[in-house]
Amino acid sequence: MSSSSSSSSPSCPKKMITLKSSDGETFEIEEIAALQSKTLESMIDENCASTPVPLPNITGKILAKVVEYCTKHAEVGADAESLRAWDAEFVSVDHPTLFDYILAANFLEIPTLLNLACQSVADMVKGKTPDEIHKIFNIKSTFTPEEEEELRRENQWAFD
Amino acid sequence: MITEGDYTTVHSLLAYMMARARRRRKCLKLYSEDAVYSEDDLLSRLPDDILLLILDRLPMKDALGTSMLSRSWRFLWKSMHKVDFTYRWVEETGNEVIPSVSQFFRRCRLPKIYCFRLSFRYNSCMLHRVNSWISLALKNGVEELDLNFNDLEDRRKKAMWRHPYYHFPEPLYSSSSVVKLGLAFLKLDLPARLHLKNLRELSLDRVVLPDDAIEKIATDCEKLELLSLTNCNMRGNLKITIQPRTVPIKVSILDGFMMVEPKTNLVIDCPTLGGLEFRGGMTRSNFLIKNVPAGVEARFNFDEMLYRRRVVLVTGAGLYGAQYDKNLQSLLNIFQSARHFHFCSWCIQILSVKKMMKQEMVTLGSTSLVLDTGLLKWELPGIACLLTACPNLENLAVIMVRQAMFNIRETFTRKYDFEEGRFWEIMSQETLPCWQKLRVLKFKNEYGDYQTWDEGMFCVRRFFTGYENSMGLLKFVHSKAANLERVIFRTNTKSITYLPSDLAIYL
């Protein structure tokens, strides 16, 4: 049947970093994968990363996925097309999870993940009317009728 | 158990992380201290700077439309980093670009602008306003600037086009923020000193360039690595002379078949060329290219040519449209030492004709070859010709594209006929084992019906449906390339890799 091509085995043991989520779970990540995060990169440079790195803003559930993302994107020889397909699957999640990815990527400064997740949200908003967007994201319009009238006048230049 | 020592380390680590977060942009909600969010509304609660990241990825109309969602969204758009008023704006809102941009700049908060794109039908009285906006964007650190002096609705005859002269506003001469610059539909009037020190990509579309323009730009903009020319110098020669430099440049040229005047030449002299790509038509009369270094990437995607059926005619007497034969031959000679070649189906078909007529083919040094082909009968000789011309191949990719043939008359097909089903078998008998270095063979099927499969259920035959000659090609390469390591089958959504030994059952 099929088998994937074998990559050459490492000549030295991979350096690992431990991350600790807000709910106390720990996750190991290869240093090379951690370099996707600018925050973790500077910590590695400044040698602060020898003990478990606490991430009080990120839950275990999300951190596990972020580690998965970084590990996948650090793979050598991963080609662009299959990576894109993998990315598309990665962000096919419910909204709360997607927003958590955005917040985590923002906090850890992972530009590729931040871009991917934000673009995903943008794609949901594109081409929709305000009413449709209200429904998709459970947004409540808090305008008074006077404010709505004012808004209509304000935006006339764009939406007459 | 946490000892005091642990606590200190954890504490200082935490302090470090928090200080970092504070040093970055503050995450606050600027306009919505008194905002009320519905319980399930997680989106609106995200920090403003994150919502702006989302707005920046929306078309302009949708981004501005978010002001109507709720109070917390009302003024967010004023801090957008991307200002994009192009054809799409006109199509979606029915409003003209220039008045809309005026209104926008009057109301926005003028934050850092990463990207400013503008397209409008040129009118000289608008220019000073446009330049003032460009200056504003430059002052705010714009990285991507796109300026197009025409609109999509231009139904004027091509002969009536008048490209306006564009004098760069002074701040643009020496911007250190611009990384990508796009200019369309104008006559380039360069200042004496142009120093865009961080410019990496330059795209010119229907721009009229003086002879020394490219040379000047490449010299003054040291980091330039990609130059894209679409329908430039439609009525005259296109000259790309670039002095040797530290950063190699990749050049991409699209000469539209109905756009560029055929009686013109393409002149290229670039000792530090990184790659050359052709798209569109092989329109110009002569390709005068010299000083091509070894190891470049050569992409010959003359994708328009198959849709111009009267252009090439093949009869028993040979190929009519002799300039195409001559030009393709000359390109192959010039790029003999290219490292990577990508050929479109049209080129493959021309080479098929030449091979059947027993014309000589130059040997190519490339280690990587990509073929766009429909694998039709009269493409097979061309494919065989290219394979045999590349003895140093390490990577071969066959991309199965939409099938189209140029005009081949019966007088040719009768004279040079061959048995399609046995083509690869006969090739196999005639060819010695070669391609000692070929490691990877890849087939890509973008258009077929068989795009995905269950785990362990991949079927090679189904993958090749519609491109039946692929099977023979696979067998042929498999038998001749002794050191083949893997064969990859890829669609738009999935991919599977085989060891050559595992494929033996199919072959």
XYZ file of C-alpha atoms in Angstrom:
667
model
C 0.000 0.000 0.000
C 1.229 3.461 0.665
C 3.904 4.770 2.924
C 5.246 8.239 3.361
C 8.820 8.988 2.564
C 11.081 8.795 5.570
C 12.918 11.942 6.586
C 16.469 11.621 7.797
C 16.662 10.876 11.521
C 17.978 13.687 13.744
C 21.624 13.497 14.606
C 21.058 15.175 17.992
C 18.123 15.017 20.429
C 15.445 17.654 19.795
C 15.324 20.471 22.304
C 11.921 20.686 23.972
C 10.161 23.455 25.807
C 7.367 22.979 28.289
C 4.314 25.198 28.236
C 1.758 25.378 31.008
C -1.842 26.337 30.341
C -4.113 28.395 32.584
C -5.726 25.223 33.909
C -2.414 23.625 34.849
C -1.899 21.239 31.904
C 1.623 21.011 30.551
C 2.581 20.574 26.917
C 5.915 19.832 25.356
C 6.856 21.546 22.140
C 10.031 21.260 20.069
C 12.138 24.372 20.235
C 12.077 24.702 16.473
C 8.272 24.699 16.476
C 8.188 27.190 19.337
C 10.177 29.623 17.213
C 6.980 30.306 15.272
C 5.933 32.357 18.268
C 7.834 35.617 18.529
C 7.123 35.693 22.252
C 8.594 32.244 22.818
C 11.460 33.046 20.452
C 12.627 35.969 22.581
C 12.279 33.894 25.697
C 14.457 31.215 24.161
C 16.995 33.876 23.206
C 16.993 35.331 26.714
C 17.198 31.884 28.252
C 13.976 32.156 30.238
C 12.481 29.044 28.773
C 14.169 26.365 30.833
C 11.313 26.042 33.296
C 7.724 25.486 32.234
C 6.431 28.668 30.657
C 3.155 29.731 32.251
C 0.488 30.942 29.841
C -2.293 32.175 32.112
C -4.334 33.454 29.177
C -4.592 30.164 27.323
C -6.544 27.071 28.331
C -5.232 23.542 27.867
C -7.724 22.777 25.126
C -6.525 25.705 23.000
C -2.869 25.360 23.874
C -2.899 21.764 22.652
C -4.138 22.966 19.261
C -1.663 25.821 19.102
C 1.189 23.391 19.773
C -0.210 21.161 17.013
C -0.275 24.131 14.622
C 3.277 25.219 15.353
C 4.594 21.687 15.116
C 2.915 21.160 11.753
C 4.234 24.441 10.383
C 7.758 23.698 11.514
C 7.896 20.439 9.554
C 10.633 20.336 6.970
C 9.585 19.545 3.433
C 5.920 20.255 4.065
C 4.728 21.540 0.726
C 2.574 24.600 0.341
C -0.511 22.952 -1.096
C -1.045 20.256 1.505
C -0.255 22.778 4.233
C -2.985 25.062 2.930
C -5.467 22.188 2.990
C -4.390 21.331 6.546
C -4.790 24.974 7.586
C -8.312 25.086 6.153
C -9.263 22.079 8.241
C -7.561 23.533 11.317
C -9.841 26.572 11.324
C -13.056 24.640 10.618
C -14.084 24.945 14.243
C -16.825 26.700 16.173
C -16.632 30.443 16.744
C -15.567 30.425 20.392
C -12.626 28.156 19.525
C -11.714 30.286 16.518
C -11.678 33.447 18.621
C -9.557 31.672 21.227
C -7.067 30.806 18.479
C -6.960 34.488 17.553
C -6.361 35.584 21.122
C -3.716 32.922 21.675
C -1.937 33.751 18.414
C -2.033 37.422 19.331
C -0.629 36.818 22.805
C 2.089 34.471 21.591
C 2.713 36.565 18.457
C 2.312 33.796 15.890
C 1.722 35.829 12.710
C 0.768 32.894 10.454
C -1.897 31.568 12.825
C -3.195 35.061 13.541
C -3.522 35.758 9.844
C -5.168 32.409 9.173
C -7.762 32.758 11.912
C -8.540 36.428 11.214
C -8.938 35.721 7.511
C -11.290 32.910 8.423
C -13.508 35.302 10.386
C -13.270 37.902 7.607
C -14.452 35.298 5.102
C -17.547 34.748 7.236
C -18.336 38.465 7.260
C -17.618 39.145 3.571
C -20.638 39.893 1.455
C -23.166 39.673 4.267
C -25.721 42.266 5.272
C -25.622 43.650 8.835
C -28.663 41.518 9.710
C -26.964 38.357 8.516
C -23.833 39.211 10.484
C -25.958 39.856 13.583
C -27.370 36.345 13.278
C -24.085 34.571 12.617
C -22.228 36.121 15.534
C -25.107 36.810 17.933
C -24.460 40.536 17.842
C -27.187 42.723 19.246
C -27.716 46.054 17.595
C -27.678 48.578 20.423
C -28.608 51.634 18.396
C -31.540 53.804 19.297
C -33.739 54.910 16.369
C -32.174 58.378 16.567
C -28.694 56.889 16.421
C -29.693 54.762 13.445
C -30.877 57.856 11.603
C -27.654 59.662 12.466
C -25.659 56.664 11.293
C -27.520 56.554 8.010
C -26.651 60.187 7.366
C -23.047 59.647 8.408
C -22.630 56.785 6.007
C -24.454 58.308 3.093
C -21.227 59.027 1.259
C -20.496 55.298 1.126
C -23.876 53.660 1.106
C -26.352 55.980 -0.517
C 5.497 20.948 46.198
C 6.516 24.440 45.153
C 9.608 25.695 46.942
C 10.493 29.340 47.348
C 13.024 29.018 44.542
C 10.363 27.744 42.137
C 8.009 30.519 43.071
C 10.580 33.188 42.297
C 11.278 31.732 38.879
C 7.604 31.305 38.022
C 6.826 34.768 39.311
C 9.558 36.461 37.314
C 8.522 34.491 34.236
C 4.957 35.693 34.649
C 6.115 39.251 35.197
C 8.174 39.008 32.023
C 5.212 37.818 29.968
C 2.905 40.461 31.368
C 5.408 43.233 30.750
C 5.675 42.115 27.155
C 1.935 42.234 26.723
C 1.827 45.723 28.182
C 4.646 46.964 25.991
C 2.718 45.969 22.909
C -0.372 47.786 21.769
C -2.813 48.144 24.579
C -5.850 45.943 24.213
C -8.645 48.271 24.908
C -12.017 48.993 23.504
C -11.708 52.590 22.383
C -15.275 53.554 21.750
C -17.262 51.262 23.853
C -16.735 51.847 27.548
C -20.471 51.875 27.939
C -21.165 49.165 25.411
C -23.580 46.414 26.170
C -22.807 43.057 24.619
C -25.292 40.252 24.227
C -24.144 37.193 26.114
C -23.334 35.066 23.105
C -21.583 37.843 21.249
C -17.965 36.789 21.562
C -16.846 38.595 18.439
C -17.592 42.121 19.615
C -15.738 41.504 22.859
C -12.446 40.897 21.099
C -9.953 43.738 21.578
C -10.189 46.536 19.010
C -6.785 45.922 17.546
C -7.822 42.358 16.757
C -11.119 43.436 15.208
C -9.082 45.796 13.040
C -7.034 42.835 11.830
C -10.336 41.369 10.651
C -11.537 44.623 9.060
C -8.247 44.893 7.168
C -9.043 41.571 5.503
C -12.454 42.643 4.274
C -13.360 44.399 1.011
C -13.781 48.121 1.674
C -17.569 48.109 1.498
C -17.889 45.301 4.035
C -15.335 46.913 6.328
C -17.164 50.235 6.322
C -20.446 48.380 6.718
C -19.398 47.054 10.110
C -20.169 50.522 11.479
C -23.817 49.530 11.333
C -23.483 46.415 13.477
C -23.664 47.954 16.919
C -22.342 50.800 19.037
C -19.021 49.179 19.752
C -18.413 48.758 16.005
C -19.586 52.172 14.925
C -16.291 54.023 14.653
C -13.887 51.124 14.449
C -13.449 51.472 10.666
C -11.846 54.862 11.195
C -8.706 53.127 12.387
C -8.390 50.686 9.492
C -4.914 50.028 8.202
C -5.902 49.109 4.675
C -7.430 51.682 2.345
C -8.599 50.032 -0.858
C -10.758 51.978 -3.291
C -10.595 50.212 -6.621
C -12.950 48.720 -9.224
C -14.594 46.618 -6.560
C -15.694 49.686 -4.619
C -17.374 51.130 -7.698
C -19.034 47.831 -8.539
C -20.299 47.214 -5.033
C -21.431 50.678 -4.024
C -21.980 52.470 -7.328
C -19.955 55.380 -5.984
C -17.031 57.031 -7.755
C -13.622 56.474 -6.238
C -12.242 59.996 -5.876
C -15.177 61.552 -3.975
C -15.370 58.436 -1.766
C -11.701 58.611 -0.877
C -12.056 62.329 -0.101
C -14.855 61.544 2.322
C -12.905 58.681 3.835
C -9.814 60.714 4.567
C -11.893 63.492 6.012
C -13.471 61.142 8.521
C -10.846 58.579 9.374
C -8.434 58.817 12.269
C -5.311 58.581 10.096
C -3.685 55.663 11.793
C -0.776 53.719 10.313
C -1.806 52.697 6.807
C -0.213 49.457 5.661
C -1.828 49.296 2.261
C -3.230 51.971 -0.031
C -4.839 50.970 -3.318
C -6.509 53.299 -5.725
C -7.915 52.948 -9.211
C -9.838 55.609 -11.056
C -10.173 57.026 -14.546
C -7.420 59.603 -14.776
C -8.314 63.235 -14.882
C -5.564 65.826 -14.448
C -7.586 67.951 -12.053
C -7.730 65.053 -9.600
C -4.015 64.528 -9.510
C -3.022 66.961 -6.807
C -5.587 65.446 -4.453
C -4.389 61.941 -5.252
C -0.791 62.970 -4.620
C -1.781 64.514 -1.303
C -3.351 61.224 -0.223
C -0.307 59.288 -1.350
C 1.903 61.665 0.619
C -0.328 61.139 3.637
C -0.113 57.382 3.282
C 3.671 57.597 2.926
C 3.922 59.740 6.027
C 1.950 57.065 7.857
C 4.363 54.331 6.825
C 2.514 52.662 3.969
C 4.075 49.389 2.857
C 1.959 48.467 -0.131
C 0.968 51.108 -2.651
C -1.123 50.451 -5.745
C -2.087 53.149 -8.210
C -4.110 52.530 -11.364
C -5.144 55.373 -13.658
C -7.826 53.426 -15.423
C -11.084 51.781 -14.538
C -12.567 48.475 -15.570
C -15.299 50.150 -17.537
C -12.847 51.443 -20.096
C -14.518 50.529 -23.362
C -12.419 52.854 -25.436
C -10.565 51.286 -28.331
C -6.994 50.419 -27.438
C -5.784 52.876 -30.070
C -7.566 55.645 -28.189
C -5.744 54.997 -24.937
C -3.686 57.931 -23.757
C -1.398 57.034 -20.902
C -0.981 60.051 -18.677
C 2.467 61.088 -17.478
C 2.853 60.414 -13.809
C 5.270 62.524 -11.800
C 5.992 60.814 -8.533
C 5.164 63.042 -5.573
C 8.348 63.883 -3.720
C 7.817 61.707 -0.645
C 7.615 58.699 -2.963
C 11.163 59.253 -4.293
C 12.742 58.205 -1.064
C 10.198 56.275 0.954
C 11.735 53.695 3.229
C 8.405 52.094 4.091
C 7.191 50.960 0.659
C 7.804 47.264 0.089
C 5.341 46.591 -2.747
C 4.551 49.090 -5.469
C 2.015 48.647 -8.245
C 1.465 51.150 -11.060
C -0.961 50.829 -13.944
C -1.886 52.715 -17.067
C 0.583 55.561 -17.073
C 3.776 56.848 -18.632
C 6.563 56.502 -16.155
C 8.426 59.719 -15.518
C 11.143 58.902 -13.042
C 12.857 61.513 -10.896
C 16.634 61.879 -11.044
C 17.067 60.156 -7.733
C 14.774 57.300 -6.854
C 15.636 55.512 -3.644
C 13.038 53.089 -2.398
C 15.411 51.222 -0.185
C 12.981 48.548 1.026
C 11.120 47.960 -2.207
C 10.901 44.237 -2.955
C 8.152 43.928 -5.532
C 7.312 46.177 -8.431
C 4.319 45.520 -10.701
C 3.753 47.541 -13.829
C 0.609 47.098 -15.918
C 0.145 48.921 -19.225
C 2.930 51.289 -18.274
C 5.032 53.049 -20.883
C 8.675 52.833 -19.844
C 11.594 54.824 -21.199
C 14.512 52.575 -22.236
C 16.597 53.118 -19.144
C 13.737 53.044 -16.630
C 14.177 49.461 -15.457
C 17.939 49.853 -15.172
C 17.502 52.938 -13.043
C 14.892 51.371 -10.789
C 16.920 48.196 -10.277
C 20.027 50.182 -9.412
C 18.315 52.586 -7.029
C 16.160 49.989 -5.276
C 18.721 47.499 -4.034
C 16.301 45.057 -2.424
C 14.084 44.656 -5.474
C 13.593 40.954 -6.087
C 10.446 40.688 -8.186
C 9.596 42.671 -11.288
C 6.288 42.030 -12.977
C 5.514 43.609 -16.363
C 2.053 43.196 -17.866
C 1.396 44.674 -21.293
C 4.118 47.266 -20.913
C 5.431 49.178 -23.918
C 2.662 47.837 -26.095
C 3.723 49.884 -29.087
C 7.474 49.701 -28.778
C 10.349 47.518 -27.641
C 10.518 46.422 -24.048
C 14.013 46.744 -22.689
C 15.037 45.150 -19.403
C 18.661 45.937 -18.719
C 19.783 45.362 -15.170
C 23.311 45.884 -13.874
C 24.843 43.113 -11.786
C 23.660 43.376 -8.190
C 23.710 41.478 -4.912
C 20.060 40.487 -4.919
C 18.997 38.407 -7.965
C 15.806 39.572 -9.647
C 12.942 37.446 -10.869
C 11.162 38.891 -13.880
C 7.645 38.010 -14.960
C 6.381 39.195 -18.350
C 2.865 39.038 -19.680
C 2.412 40.290 -23.234
C -1.231 39.916 -24.147
C -1.725 38.585 -27.625
C -4.205 41.265 -28.644
C -2.526 43.969 -26.606
C 1.100 44.163 -27.631
C 2.203 45.186 -31.112
C 3.785 42.096 -32.755
C 6.493 44.052 -34.569
C 8.303 44.849 -31.342
C 11.180 43.165 -29.526
C 11.902 42.052 -26.024
C 15.423 42.886 -24.930
C 16.816 41.445 -21.704
C 20.345 41.815 -20.364
C 20.566 40.789 -16.727
C 23.625 38.943 -15.392
C 22.000 38.485 -11.984
C 18.662 37.174 -13.179
C 17.007 34.852 -10.658
C 14.262 33.674 -12.950
C 12.192 34.574 -15.987
C 8.530 33.838 -16.422
C 6.454 34.312 -19.547
C 2.683 34.415 -19.357
C 0.040 35.356 -21.907
C 1.146 35.295 -25.518
C 4.375 34.894 -27.433
C 3.531 38.163 -29.074
C 6.738 40.049 -29.799
C 8.805 39.305 -32.884
C 12.177 38.702 -31.301
C 13.545 37.729 -27.922
C 16.969 39.341 -27.644
C 18.155 37.930 -24.354
C 21.777 37.776 -23.266
C 23.974 37.270 -20.219
C 21.618 34.818 -18.607
C 23.409 33.272 -15.643
C 23.329 29.545 -14.972
C 20.840 28.062 -12.532
C 17.824 30.313 -13.110
C 14.148 29.367 -13.063
C 12.543 29.460 -16.479
C 8.759 29.366 -16.735
C 7.274 29.363 -20.199
C 3.541 29.662 -19.586
C 2.291 31.038 -22.869
C -1.194 30.151 -21.733
C -2.976 32.459 -24.164
C -1.586 30.783 -27.255
C -3.808 27.713 -27.216
C -6.830 29.953 -27.381
C -5.618 31.740 -30.492
C -6.246 28.880 -32.820
C -5.295 30.559 -36.074
C -1.878 31.450 -34.788
C -0.149 28.145 -35.404
C -1.010 25.772 -38.198
C 0.593 22.412 -38.726
C 0.336 20.612 -42.030
C 2.305 17.866 -43.742
C 4.736 20.550 -44.904
C 5.522 21.673 -41.396
C 4.701 24.332 -38.869
C 3.244 27.632 -40.047
C 3.859 30.360 -37.568
C 7.599 29.985 -38.023
C 8.441 32.799 -35.631
C 7.053 30.775 -32.725
C 9.217 27.838 -33.593
C 12.220 30.142 -33.940
C 11.531 31.991 -30.707
C 10.916 28.861 -28.660
C 14.110 27.351 -30.032
C 16.022 30.504 -29.186
C 14.606 30.523 -25.628
C 15.673 26.912 -25.140
C 19.181 27.725 -26.352
C 19.464 30.768 -24.106
C 18.200 28.972 -21.007
C 20.076 25.720 -21.481
C 21.674 26.018 -18.063
C 18.473 26.843 -16.198
C 18.005 24.890 -12.999
C 14.218 24.693 -13.191
C 11.935 24.579 -16.203
C 8.154 24.889 -16.382
C 6.549 24.347 -19.785
C 2.955 24.968 -20.797
C 0.997 22.645 -23.041
C 1.452 24.900 -26.077
C 5.250 24.662 -25.869
C 4.996 20.905 -25.478
C 2.843 20.705 -28.605
C 5.352 22.701 -30.640
C 8.103 20.384 -29.459
C 5.919 17.403 -30.450
C 5.757 18.685 -34.011
C 9.502 19.280 -34.068
C 10.206 15.822 -32.721
C 7.979 14.092 -35.256
C 9.788 16.037 -37.969
C 13.043 14.795 -36.465
C 14.401 18.233 -35.617
C 17.265 18.544 -33.155
C 16.568 19.290 -29.520
C 19.133 21.008 -27.321
C 20.165 19.316 -24.073
C 19.000 21.102 -20.952
C 20.861 21.060 -17.672
C 17.809 21.428 -15.462
C 17.338 19.333 -12.359
C 13.684 20.214 -12.001
C 11.004 20.001 -14.698
C 7.312 20.843 -14.508
C 4.990 20.052 -17.398
C 1.488 21.442 -17.803
C -0.115 18.968 -20.152
C -3.421 17.460 -21.176
C -1.539 14.260 -22.088
C -3.272 14.164 -25.452
C -1.859 12.003 -28.224
C -0.038 14.798 -30.008
C 1.551 16.052 -26.816
C 3.299 12.768 -26.086
C 6.243 13.256 -28.467
C 6.848 16.683 -26.906
C 6.838 15.216 -23.409
C 9.251 12.484 -24.481
C 11.425 15.109 -26.165
C 11.680 17.176 -22.975
C 12.350 14.174 -20.775
C 15.169 13.012 -23.006
C 16.572 16.532 -23.108
C 16.977 16.607 -19.316
C 19.360 13.823 -18.261
C 20.108 15.502 -14.908
C 16.545 15.508 -13.683
C 15.978 15.153 -9.949
C 12.354 16.282 -9.751
C 9.640 15.779 -12.338
C 6.106 17.102 -11.992
C 3.262 16.467 -14.426
C 0.326 18.809 -13.979
C -2.797 17.585 -15.711
C -4.469 20.649 -17.208
C -7.486 21.421 -19.358
C -7.016 19.843 -22.730
C -6.708 21.897 -25.896
C -4.730 21.415 -29.078
C -3.586 23.877 -31.659
C -4.475 23.472 -35.290
C -3.011 20.230 -36.629
C -4.253 19.240 -40.049
C -4.783 15.738 -41.272
C -1.936 16.077 -43.733
C 0.374 16.105 -40.733
C -1.317 13.494 -38.604
C -1.485 11.044 -41.485
C 2.146 11.557 -42.441
C 3.501 11.205 -38.900
C 0.900 8.959 -37.349
C 1.771 6.621 -34.486
C -0.063 4.231 -32.217
C -1.091 6.209 -29.159
C -1.551 3.191 -26.919
C 1.962 1.908 -27.618
C 3.822 5.203 -27.563
C 5.451 4.780 -24.154
C 6.165 1.119 -24.747
C 8.048 1.965 -27.932
C 9.832 4.838 -26.180
C 10.838 2.366 -23.518
C 12.414 0.098 -26.117
C 14.240 2.978 -27.743
C 15.545 4.605 -24.574
C 18.376 3.420 -22.396
C 18.042 3.707 -18.622
C 18.868 7.261 -17.686
C 17.718 9.820 -15.134
C 20.044 8.367 -12.551
C 19.344 11.329 -10.318
C 15.556 11.372 -10.592
C 14.166 11.006 -7.083
C 10.666 12.413 -7.105
C 7.873 12.037 -9.640
C 4.687 13.978 -9.002
C 1.318 13.935 -10.763
C -1.161 16.672 -10.042
C -4.797 16.517 -11.068
C -6.630 19.781 -10.433
C -9.604 19.331 -12.723
C -10.580 15.685 -12.572
C -13.576 14.328 -10.677
C -11.492 12.078 -8.464
C -10.334 14.660 -5.941
C -10.515 12.741 -2.711
C -10.564 9.168 -1.420
C -10.991 7.233 1.796
C -7.857 6.160 3.667
C -6.255 3.178 2.022
C -8.637 3.303 -0.941
C -6.638 5.332 -3.448
C -7.009 4.104 -7.029
C -4.374 5.148 -9.558
C -6.574 4.347 -12.512
C -9.368 6.574 -11.261
C -6.873 9.323 -10.589
C -5.777 9.163 -14.232
C -9.321 9.196 -15.660
C -9.424 11.542 -18.628
C -5.630 11.512 -18.887
C -5.158 7.877 -19.782
C -1.724 8.330 -21.319
C -0.429 9.123 -17.829
C -0.306 5.455 -16.948
C 2.124 4.740 -19.780
C 4.227 7.716 -18.750
C 4.311 6.491 -15.155
C 5.430 3.037 -16.295
C 8.059 4.541 -18.567
C 9.653 6.734 -15.930
C 9.357 4.021 -13.302
C 11.285 1.614 -15.520
C 14.047 4.008 -16.538
C 14.752 5.938 -13.357
C 16.578 3.380 -11.231
C 16.941 5.636 -8.205
C 13.381 6.883 -8.024
C 12.465 7.339 -4.354
C 8.844 8.357 -4.376
C 5.828 8.983 -6.554
C 3.305 11.566 -5.363
C -0.296 11.811 -6.530
C -1.939 15.092 -5.626
C -5.348 16.695 -6.113
C -6.602 20.014 -4.795
C -7.514 18.515 -1.460
C -5.452 15.410 -0.905
C -2.164 13.832 -1.656
C -0.641 10.388 -1.356
C 2.932 9.207 -1.672
C 4.063 5.815 -2.916
C 7.369 4.016 -2.850
C 8.195 2.850 -6.371
C 8.202 -0.765 -5.217
C 4.612 -0.444 -3.978
C 3.493 0.756 -7.378
C 4.790 -2.323 -9.175
C 1.410 -4.079 -8.873
C -0.182 -1.380 -11.025
C 2.460 -1.390 -13.722
